Coordinates of C-alpha atoms in Angstrom, one line a residue:
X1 CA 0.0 0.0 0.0
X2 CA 1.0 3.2 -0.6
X3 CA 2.1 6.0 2.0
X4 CA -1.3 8.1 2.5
X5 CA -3.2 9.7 4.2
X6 CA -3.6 8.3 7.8
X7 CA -7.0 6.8 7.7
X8 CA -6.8 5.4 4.1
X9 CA -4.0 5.3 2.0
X10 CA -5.5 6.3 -1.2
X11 CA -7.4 9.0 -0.9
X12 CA -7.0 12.6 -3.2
X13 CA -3.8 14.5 -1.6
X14 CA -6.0 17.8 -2.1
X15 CA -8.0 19.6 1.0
X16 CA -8.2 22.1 3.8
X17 CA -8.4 22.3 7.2
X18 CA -10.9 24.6 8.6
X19 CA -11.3 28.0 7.2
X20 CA -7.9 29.5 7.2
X21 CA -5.3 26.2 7.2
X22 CA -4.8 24.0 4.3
X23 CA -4.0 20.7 5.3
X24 CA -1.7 18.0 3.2
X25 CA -1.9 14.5 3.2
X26 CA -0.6 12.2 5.8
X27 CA 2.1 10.8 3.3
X28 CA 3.5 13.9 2.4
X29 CA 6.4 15.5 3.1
X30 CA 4.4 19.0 3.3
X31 CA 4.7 21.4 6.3
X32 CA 2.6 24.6 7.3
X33 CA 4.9 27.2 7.5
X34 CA 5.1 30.0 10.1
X35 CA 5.3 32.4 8.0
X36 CA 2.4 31.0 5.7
X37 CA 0.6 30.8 8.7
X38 CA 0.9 34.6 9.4
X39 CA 0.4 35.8 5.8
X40 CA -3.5 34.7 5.3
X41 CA -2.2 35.7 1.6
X42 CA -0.3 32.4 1.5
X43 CA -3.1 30.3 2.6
X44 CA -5.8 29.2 1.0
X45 CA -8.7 29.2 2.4
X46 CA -12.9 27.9 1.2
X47 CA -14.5 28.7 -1.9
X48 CA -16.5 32.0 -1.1
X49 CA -19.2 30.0 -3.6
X50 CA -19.8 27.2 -3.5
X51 CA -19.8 25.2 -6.3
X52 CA -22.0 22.3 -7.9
X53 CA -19.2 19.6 -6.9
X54 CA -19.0 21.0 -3.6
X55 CA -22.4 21.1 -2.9
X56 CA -22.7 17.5 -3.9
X57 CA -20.1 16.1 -1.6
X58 CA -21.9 18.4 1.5
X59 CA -25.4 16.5 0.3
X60 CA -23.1 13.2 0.3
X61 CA -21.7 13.5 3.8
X62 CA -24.9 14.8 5.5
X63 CA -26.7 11.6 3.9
X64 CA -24.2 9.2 5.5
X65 CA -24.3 11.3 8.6
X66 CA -28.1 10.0 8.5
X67 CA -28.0 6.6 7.5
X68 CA -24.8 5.8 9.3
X69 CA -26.2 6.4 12.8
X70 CA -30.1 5.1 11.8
X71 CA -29.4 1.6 12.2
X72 CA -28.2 2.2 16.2
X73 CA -31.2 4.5 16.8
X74 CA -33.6 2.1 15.6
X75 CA -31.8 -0.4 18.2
X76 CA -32.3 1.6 20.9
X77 CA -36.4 2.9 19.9
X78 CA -37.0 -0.8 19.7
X79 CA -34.9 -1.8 23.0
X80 CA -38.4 -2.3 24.7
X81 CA -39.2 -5.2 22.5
X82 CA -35.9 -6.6 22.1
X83 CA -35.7 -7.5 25.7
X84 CA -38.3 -6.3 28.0
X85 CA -36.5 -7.4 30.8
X86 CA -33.5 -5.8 30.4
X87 CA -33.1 -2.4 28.0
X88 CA -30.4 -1.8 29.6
X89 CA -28.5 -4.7 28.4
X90 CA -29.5 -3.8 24.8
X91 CA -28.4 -0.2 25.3
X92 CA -24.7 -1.7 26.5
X93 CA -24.5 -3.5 23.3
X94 CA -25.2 -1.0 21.0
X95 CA -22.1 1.1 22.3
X96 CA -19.5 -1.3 24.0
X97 CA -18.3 -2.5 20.2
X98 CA -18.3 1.1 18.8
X99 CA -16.4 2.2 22.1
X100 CA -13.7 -1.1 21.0
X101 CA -14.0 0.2 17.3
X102 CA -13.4 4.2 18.3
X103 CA -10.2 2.9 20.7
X104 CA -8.2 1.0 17.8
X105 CA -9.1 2.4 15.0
X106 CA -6.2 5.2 15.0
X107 CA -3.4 1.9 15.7
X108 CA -4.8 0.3 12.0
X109 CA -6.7 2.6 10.0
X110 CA -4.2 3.3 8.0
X111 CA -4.1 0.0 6.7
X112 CA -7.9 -0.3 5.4
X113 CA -8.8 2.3 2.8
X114 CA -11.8 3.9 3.0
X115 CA -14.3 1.8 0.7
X116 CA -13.1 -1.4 2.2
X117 CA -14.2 0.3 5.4
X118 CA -17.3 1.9 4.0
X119 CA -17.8 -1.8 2.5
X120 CA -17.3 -3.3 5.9
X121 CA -20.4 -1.3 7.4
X122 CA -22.4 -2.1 4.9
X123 CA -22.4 -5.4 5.5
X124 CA -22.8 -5.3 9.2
X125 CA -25.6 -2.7 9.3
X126 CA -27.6 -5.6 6.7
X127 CA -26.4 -8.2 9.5
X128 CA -27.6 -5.9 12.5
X129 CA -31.1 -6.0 10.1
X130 CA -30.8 -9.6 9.7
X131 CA -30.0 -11.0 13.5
X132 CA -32.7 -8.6 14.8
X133 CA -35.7 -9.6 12.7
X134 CA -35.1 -13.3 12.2
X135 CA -33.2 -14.0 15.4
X136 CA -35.2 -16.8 17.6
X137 CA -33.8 -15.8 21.2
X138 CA -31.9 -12.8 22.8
X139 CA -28.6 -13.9 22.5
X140 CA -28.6 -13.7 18.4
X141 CA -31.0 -10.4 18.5
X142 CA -27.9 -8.8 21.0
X143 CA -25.4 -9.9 18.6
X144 CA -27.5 -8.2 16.2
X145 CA -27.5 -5.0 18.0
X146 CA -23.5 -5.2 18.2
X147 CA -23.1 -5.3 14.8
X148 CA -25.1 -2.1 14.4
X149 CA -23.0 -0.7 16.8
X150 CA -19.8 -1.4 15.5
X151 CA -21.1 -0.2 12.4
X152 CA -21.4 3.4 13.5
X153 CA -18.4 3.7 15.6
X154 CA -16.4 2.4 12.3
X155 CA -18.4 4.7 9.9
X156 CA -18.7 7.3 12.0
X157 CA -14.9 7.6 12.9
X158 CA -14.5 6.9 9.1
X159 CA -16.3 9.7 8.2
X160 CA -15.2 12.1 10.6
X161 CA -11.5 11.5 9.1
X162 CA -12.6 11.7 5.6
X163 CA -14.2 14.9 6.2
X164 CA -10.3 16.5 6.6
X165 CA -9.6 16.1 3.1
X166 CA -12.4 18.0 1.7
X167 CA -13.2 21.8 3.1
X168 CA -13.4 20.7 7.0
X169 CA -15.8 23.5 8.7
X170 CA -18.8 22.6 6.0
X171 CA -18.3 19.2 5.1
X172 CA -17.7 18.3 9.0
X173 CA -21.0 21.2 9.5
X174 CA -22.9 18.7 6.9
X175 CA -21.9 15.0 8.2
X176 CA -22.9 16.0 11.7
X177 CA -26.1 17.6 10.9
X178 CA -26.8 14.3 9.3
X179 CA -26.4 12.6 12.3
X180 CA -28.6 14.9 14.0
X181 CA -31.1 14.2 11.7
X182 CA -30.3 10.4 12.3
X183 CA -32.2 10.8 15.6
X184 CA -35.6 11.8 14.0
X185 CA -34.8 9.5 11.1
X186 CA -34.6 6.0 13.7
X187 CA -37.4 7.4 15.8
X188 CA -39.7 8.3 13.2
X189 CA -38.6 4.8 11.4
X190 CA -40.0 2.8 14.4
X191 CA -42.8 5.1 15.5
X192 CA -44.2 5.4 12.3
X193 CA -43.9 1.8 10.5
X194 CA -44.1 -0.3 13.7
X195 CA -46.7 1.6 15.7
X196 CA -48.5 3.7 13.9
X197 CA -49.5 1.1 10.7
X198 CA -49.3 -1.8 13.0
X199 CA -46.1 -3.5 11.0
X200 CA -44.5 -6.1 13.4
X201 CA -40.8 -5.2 14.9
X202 CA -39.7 -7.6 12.5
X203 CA -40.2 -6.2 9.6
X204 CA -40.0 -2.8 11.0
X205 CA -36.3 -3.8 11.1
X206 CA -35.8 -5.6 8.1
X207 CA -37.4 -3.1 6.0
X208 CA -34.2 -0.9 7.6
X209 CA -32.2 -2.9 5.0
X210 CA -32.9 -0.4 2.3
X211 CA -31.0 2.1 4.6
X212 CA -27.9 0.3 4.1
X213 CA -28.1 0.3 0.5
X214 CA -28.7 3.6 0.4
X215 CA -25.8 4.0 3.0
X216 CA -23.1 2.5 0.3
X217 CA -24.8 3.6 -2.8
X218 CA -24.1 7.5 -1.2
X219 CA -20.5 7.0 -0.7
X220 CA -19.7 5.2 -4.3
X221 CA -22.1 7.5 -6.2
X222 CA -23.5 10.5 -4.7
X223 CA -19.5 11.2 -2.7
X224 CA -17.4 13.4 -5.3
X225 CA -13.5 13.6 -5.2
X226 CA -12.2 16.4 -3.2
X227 CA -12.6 19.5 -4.0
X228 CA -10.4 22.0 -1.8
X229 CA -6.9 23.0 -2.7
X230 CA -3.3 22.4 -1.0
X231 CA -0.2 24.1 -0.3
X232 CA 2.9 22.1 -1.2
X233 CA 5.5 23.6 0.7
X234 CA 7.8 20.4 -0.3
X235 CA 7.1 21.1 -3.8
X236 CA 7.3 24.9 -3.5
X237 CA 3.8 25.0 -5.4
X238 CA 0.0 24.5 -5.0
X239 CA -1.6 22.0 -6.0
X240 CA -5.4 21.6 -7.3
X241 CA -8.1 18.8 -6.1
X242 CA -8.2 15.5 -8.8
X243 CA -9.6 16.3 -11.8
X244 CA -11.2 13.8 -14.5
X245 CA -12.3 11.8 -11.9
X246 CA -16.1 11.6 -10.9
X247 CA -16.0 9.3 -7.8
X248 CA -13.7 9.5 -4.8
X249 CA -12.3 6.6 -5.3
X250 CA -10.9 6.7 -8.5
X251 CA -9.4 10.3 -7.2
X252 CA -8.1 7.9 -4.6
X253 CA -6.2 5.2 -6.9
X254 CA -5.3 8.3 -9.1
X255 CA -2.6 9.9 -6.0
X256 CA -1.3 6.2 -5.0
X257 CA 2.2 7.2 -7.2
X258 CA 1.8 10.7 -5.9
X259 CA 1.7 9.5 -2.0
X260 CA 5.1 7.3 -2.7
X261 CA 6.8 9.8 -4.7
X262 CA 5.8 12.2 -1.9
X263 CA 7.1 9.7 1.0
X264 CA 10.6 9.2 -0.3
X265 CA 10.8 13.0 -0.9
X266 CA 9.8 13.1 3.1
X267 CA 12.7 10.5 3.7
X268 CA 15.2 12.4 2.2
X269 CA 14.4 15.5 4.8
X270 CA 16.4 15.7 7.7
X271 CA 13.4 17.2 9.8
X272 CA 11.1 14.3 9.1
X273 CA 13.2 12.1 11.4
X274 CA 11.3 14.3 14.3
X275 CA 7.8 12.8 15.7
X276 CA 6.3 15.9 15.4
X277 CA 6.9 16.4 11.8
X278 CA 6.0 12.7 10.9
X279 CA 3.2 11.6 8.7
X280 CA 1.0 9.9 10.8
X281 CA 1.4 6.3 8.7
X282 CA 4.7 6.2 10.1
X283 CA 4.0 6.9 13.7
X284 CA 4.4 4.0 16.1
X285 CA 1.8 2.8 18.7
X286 CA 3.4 4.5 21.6
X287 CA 3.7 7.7 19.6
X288 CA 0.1 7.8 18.3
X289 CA -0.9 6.8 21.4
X290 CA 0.8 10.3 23.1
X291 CA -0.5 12.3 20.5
X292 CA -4.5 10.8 21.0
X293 CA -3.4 11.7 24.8
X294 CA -2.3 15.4 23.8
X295 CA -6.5 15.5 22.6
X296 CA -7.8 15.5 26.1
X297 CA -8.8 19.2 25.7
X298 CA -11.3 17.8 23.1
X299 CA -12.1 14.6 24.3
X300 CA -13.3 15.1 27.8
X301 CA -15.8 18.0 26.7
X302 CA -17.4 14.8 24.8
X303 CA -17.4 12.2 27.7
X304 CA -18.7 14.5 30.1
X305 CA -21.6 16.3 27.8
X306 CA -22.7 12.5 26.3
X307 CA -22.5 11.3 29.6
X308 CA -24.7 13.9 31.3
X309 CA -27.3 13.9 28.3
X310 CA -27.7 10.2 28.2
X311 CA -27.8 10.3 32.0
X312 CA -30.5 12.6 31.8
X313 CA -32.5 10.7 29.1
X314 CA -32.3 7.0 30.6
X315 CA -32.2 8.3 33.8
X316 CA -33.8 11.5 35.3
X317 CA -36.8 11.3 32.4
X318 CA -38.1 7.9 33.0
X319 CA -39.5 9.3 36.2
X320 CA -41.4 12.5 34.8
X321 CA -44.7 12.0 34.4
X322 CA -48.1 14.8 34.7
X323 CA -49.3 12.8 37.4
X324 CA -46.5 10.9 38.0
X325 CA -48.4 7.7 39.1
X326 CA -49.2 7.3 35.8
X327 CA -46.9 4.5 33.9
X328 CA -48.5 5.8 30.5
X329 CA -48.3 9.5 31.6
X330 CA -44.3 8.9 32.3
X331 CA -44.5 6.8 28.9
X332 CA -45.9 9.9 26.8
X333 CA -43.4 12.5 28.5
X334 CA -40.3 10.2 27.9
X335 CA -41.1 9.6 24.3
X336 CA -42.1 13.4 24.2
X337 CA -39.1 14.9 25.6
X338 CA -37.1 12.5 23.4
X339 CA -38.1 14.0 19.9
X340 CA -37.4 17.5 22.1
X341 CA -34.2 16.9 22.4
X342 CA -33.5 15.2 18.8
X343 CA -34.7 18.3 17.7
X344 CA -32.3 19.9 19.4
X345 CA -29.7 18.2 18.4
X346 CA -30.7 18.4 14.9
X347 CA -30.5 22.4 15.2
X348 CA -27.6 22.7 16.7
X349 CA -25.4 20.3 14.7
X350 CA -26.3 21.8 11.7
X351 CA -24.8 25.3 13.3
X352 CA -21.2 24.6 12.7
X353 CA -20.6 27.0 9.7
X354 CA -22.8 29.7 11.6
X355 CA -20.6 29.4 14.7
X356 CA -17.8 28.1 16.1
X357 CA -16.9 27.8 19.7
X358 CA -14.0 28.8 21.0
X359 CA -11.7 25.9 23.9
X360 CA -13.3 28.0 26.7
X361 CA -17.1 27.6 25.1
X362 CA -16.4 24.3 24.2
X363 CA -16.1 23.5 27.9
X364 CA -18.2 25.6 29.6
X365 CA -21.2 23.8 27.5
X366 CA -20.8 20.1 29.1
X367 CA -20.2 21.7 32.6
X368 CA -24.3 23.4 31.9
X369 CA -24.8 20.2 30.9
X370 CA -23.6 18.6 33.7
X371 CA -25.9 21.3 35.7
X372 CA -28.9 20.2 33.9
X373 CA -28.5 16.8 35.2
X374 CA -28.5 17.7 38.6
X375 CA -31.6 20.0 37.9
X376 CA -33.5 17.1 36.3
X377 CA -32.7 14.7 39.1
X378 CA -33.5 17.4 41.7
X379 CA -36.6 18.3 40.3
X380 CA -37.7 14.4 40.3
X381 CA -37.7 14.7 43.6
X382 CA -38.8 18.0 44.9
X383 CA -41.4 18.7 41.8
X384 CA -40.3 22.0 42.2
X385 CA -41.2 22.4 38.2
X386 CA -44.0 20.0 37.2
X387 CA -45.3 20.2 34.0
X388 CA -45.1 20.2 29.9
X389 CA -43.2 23.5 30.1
X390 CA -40.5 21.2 30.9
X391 CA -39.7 20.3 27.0
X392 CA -38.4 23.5 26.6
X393 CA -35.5 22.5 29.0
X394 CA -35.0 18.8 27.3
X395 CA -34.7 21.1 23.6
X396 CA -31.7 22.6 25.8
X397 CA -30.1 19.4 26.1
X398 CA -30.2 18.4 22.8
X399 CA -29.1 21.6 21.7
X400 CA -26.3 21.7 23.8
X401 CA -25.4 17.9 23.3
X402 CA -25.3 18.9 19.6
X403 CA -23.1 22.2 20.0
X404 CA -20.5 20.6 21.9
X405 CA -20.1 17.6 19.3
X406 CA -19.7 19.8 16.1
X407 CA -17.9 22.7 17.5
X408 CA -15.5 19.7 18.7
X409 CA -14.4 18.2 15.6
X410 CA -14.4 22.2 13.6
X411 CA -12.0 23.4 16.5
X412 CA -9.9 20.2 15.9
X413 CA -9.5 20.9 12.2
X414 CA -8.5 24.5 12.9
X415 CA -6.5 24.0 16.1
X416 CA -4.9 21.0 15.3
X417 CA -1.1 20.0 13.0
X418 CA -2.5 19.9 9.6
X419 CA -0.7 16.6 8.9
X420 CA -2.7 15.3 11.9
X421 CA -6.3 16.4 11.5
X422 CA -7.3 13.1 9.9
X423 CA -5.7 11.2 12.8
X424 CA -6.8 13.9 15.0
X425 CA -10.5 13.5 13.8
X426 CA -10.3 9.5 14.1
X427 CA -8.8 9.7 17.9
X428 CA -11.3 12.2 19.0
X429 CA -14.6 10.1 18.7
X430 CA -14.2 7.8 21.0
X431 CA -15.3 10.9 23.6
X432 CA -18.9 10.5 22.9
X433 CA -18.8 6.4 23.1
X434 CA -17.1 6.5 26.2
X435 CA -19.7 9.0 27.8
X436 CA -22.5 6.9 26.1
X437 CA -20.9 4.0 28.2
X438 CA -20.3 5.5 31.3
X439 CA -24.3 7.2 31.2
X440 CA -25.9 3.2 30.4
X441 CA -24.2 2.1 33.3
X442 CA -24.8 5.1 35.7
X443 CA -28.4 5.5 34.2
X444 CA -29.6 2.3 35.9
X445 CA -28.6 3.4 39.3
X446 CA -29.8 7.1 38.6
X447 CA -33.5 5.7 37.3
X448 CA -33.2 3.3 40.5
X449 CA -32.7 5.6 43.5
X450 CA -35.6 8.1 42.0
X451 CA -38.2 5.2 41.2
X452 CA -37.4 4.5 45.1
X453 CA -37.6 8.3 45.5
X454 CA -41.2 8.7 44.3
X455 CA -42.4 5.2 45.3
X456 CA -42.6 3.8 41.8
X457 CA -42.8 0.6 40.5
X458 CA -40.6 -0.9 37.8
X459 CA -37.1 -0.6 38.0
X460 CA -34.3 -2.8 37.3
X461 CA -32.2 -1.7 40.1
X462 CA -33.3 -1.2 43.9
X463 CA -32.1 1.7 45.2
X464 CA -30.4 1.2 48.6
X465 CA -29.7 4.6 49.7
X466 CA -33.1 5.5 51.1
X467 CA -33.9 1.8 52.4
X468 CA -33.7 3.0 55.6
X469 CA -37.0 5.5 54.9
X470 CA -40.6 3.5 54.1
X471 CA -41.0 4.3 49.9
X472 CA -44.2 5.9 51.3
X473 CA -42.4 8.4 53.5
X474 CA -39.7 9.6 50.3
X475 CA -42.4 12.1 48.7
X476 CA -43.0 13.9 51.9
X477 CA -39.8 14.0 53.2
X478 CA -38.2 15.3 50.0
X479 CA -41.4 17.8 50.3
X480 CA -40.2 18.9 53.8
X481 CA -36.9 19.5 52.6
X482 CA -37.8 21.2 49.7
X483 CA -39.7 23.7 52.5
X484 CA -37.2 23.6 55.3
X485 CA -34.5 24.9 52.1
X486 CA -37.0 27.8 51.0
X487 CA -38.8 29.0 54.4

């Protein structure tokens, strides 16, 4: 295989990182020089217009934004059926793989090219269909559900990579505002087929089969070559995107000569023998393992804003109900404030060309965040705000979930080595998985202790902090605190 970029090894050498930084391909010899980086005359930066190839390839990414996260949403809207006797368990499996994916991806991406990898989740997105709708007991249906969820931490780490060597802000704006809409799309996928016209779960889930092809049909036909331009330092030049080329992977196969020639030109530089100035192909474990270290300022905004979401939506909202005793009236809010906050989410991932956040704003989000999962946990129990007014706080949550995710992967691609966004890009995912994780497993407890709480019915896990109270006597104590804190 060729020396390439880091994720594939035979993609085009042409892109741009960000707004103001081209970036160069992982097998090239190219630097980003200081003064280049002071002289915004020297660097190129987006098209002001876009064009009709670049428009295509923003269409192409925010469709396999959608369909490559549909499959693990439709997992989790049909959990409930699945196993009734443990979502939880369901939930677990449609993260742990991606989480395993997301972790060793960066140590051997560079030796799968893209469509291989593209090809890859194809097929286990059909299999996730398959074990689902004809599997015969839980252990084959959870299997199922892993394979959907290896599928989306492979694509989605994929993707996120690929986005570096096309114009980063917009086509990273476009992939995550597909996955946004993934959200709505699952939902809408179960609510609507399964039970609004009645269709059984499994052919509700089969029928998601035509997602997949529609999944691999958008990155071989609808995905264009790269269109942004780089600056060749090594070559004292600029060079333009692939041209006579009308798919991105014959752009791909078209630079395989250019990525050698481009190596042993990086070989012959003294400065090349430096980590920092590497291609990342040619860094070893240890040393791609520092440099996914160096991306804690990135990564830990992601674990603790995924973690407090998901903690909010398996736990704190399962107890909300207008009147609480209500099983169905907790039912309708949950599934309410659910599509409030994939709304959100939707909105706000779609934002990352409006805005971009700065390090400070990206961590100040995840910390409010982290405040609205106390609220929501505080306000199970004291009731202190009780009614449907309360959606406009779970539209908050997704909006803020969805903020802190794009602005994350833009501020990468404009903060971050331009040799090392793709790797960069790659690393970084494994943030949300990880707080995905942590929030299934924390969830349980969470949903337990307020069940016990309110004296409800139903959950998996008995809370043991407030045995020592009768479940009858947790209402009005809570009540008398709630007075004792306010008189």
């Amino acid at each position: 295989m060729s020396e390439s970029d880091f994720a594939v090894g035979e993609h085009d050498d042409s892109g741009m990182v960000g707004q103001d930084l081209p970036y160069t391909l992982e097998g090239k010899a190219d630097t980003v020089t200081t003064d280049a980086l002071e002289n915004e005359s020297d660097v190129d930066t987006e098209p002001r217009a876009l064009n009709r190839d670049t428009w295509r390839n923003l269409a192409a990414f925010w469709v396999i934004g959608a369909l490559n996260n549909s499959a693990y949403v439709i997992m989790n809207a049909g959990a409930s059926e699945i196993s009734s006797g443990a979502v939880g368990l369901v939930y677990l499996c449609n993260v742990a793989p991606s989480l395993l994916t997301k972790i060793t991806l960066p140590y051997w991406a560079d030796k799968v090219p893209y469509k291989v990898r593209m090809i890859i989740c194809t097929l286990a997105m059909i299999m996730s269909f398959v074990l689902v709708g004809f599997g015969d007991n839980l252990q084959i249906q959870l299997l199922g559900v892993a394979c959907s969820a290896f599928q989306s931490g492979l694509g989605e780490a994929s993707i996120l990579a690929l986005a570096s060597k096309y114009h980063a802000t917009s086509t990273l704006t476009a992939w995550s505002s597909g996955t946004g809409f993934a959200g709505v799309l699952g939902y809408a996928w179960v609510a609507v087929i399964h039970q609004y016209a009645k269709v059984s779960l499994k052919a509700t889930v089969l029928s998601g089969i035509v997602l997949a092809v529609g999944y691999i049909l958008s990155y071989f036909y609808l995905l264009g070559p790269p269109t942004a331009v780089v600056s060749s330092p090594t070559t004292g030049g600029a060079g333009n995107a692939t041209e006579g080329s009308n798919s991105v992977n014959a752009a791909l196969d078209n630079n395989e000569e250019d990525d050698e020639e481009a190596t042993l030109l990086s070989n012959l530089n003294d400065t090349q023998n430096s980590t920092a100035s590497k291609p990342s192909s040619q860094l070893s474990g240890y040393e791609r393992f520092c440099f996914i270290a160096s991306l804690w300022r990135y990564i830990i905004p992601l674990i603790i804003v995924y973690f407090s979401e998901y903690a909010i939506q398996a736990g704190a909202w399962a107890v909300f109900g207008f009147p609480i005793t209500s099983k169905a009236a907790r039912d309708k809010f949950y599934v309410t404030a659910n599509w409030m906050y994939q709304l959100g989410v939707f909105i706000s991932r779609s934002s990352g060309t409006v805005y971009q956040a700065d390090l400070a704003t990206l961590w100040a989000l995840p910390v409010i965040q982290a405040g609205l999962l106390v609220f929501f946990c505080l306000d199970s129990i004291f009731h202190f705000w009780w009614d449907w007014s309360l959606l406009s706080v779970c539209i908050v949550t997704g909006l803020i979930g969805g903020a802190v995710y794009v602005n994350a992967f833009t501020l990468i691609s404009k903060t971050v080595e331009p040799h090392r966004v793709e790797l960069a890009l790659t690393s970084a995912s494994v943030g949300d998985s990880l707080g995905i994780l942590m929030s299934n497993i924390s969830s349980i407890f969470i949903q337990g202790c307020l069940f016990r709480w309110n004296n409800l019915s139903g959950a998996r896990y008995s809370c043991t902090c407030c045995a020592s109270l009768p479940p009858s006597q947790n209402i009005s104590v809570a009540s008398f605190q709630l007075d004792s804190l306010t008189s």
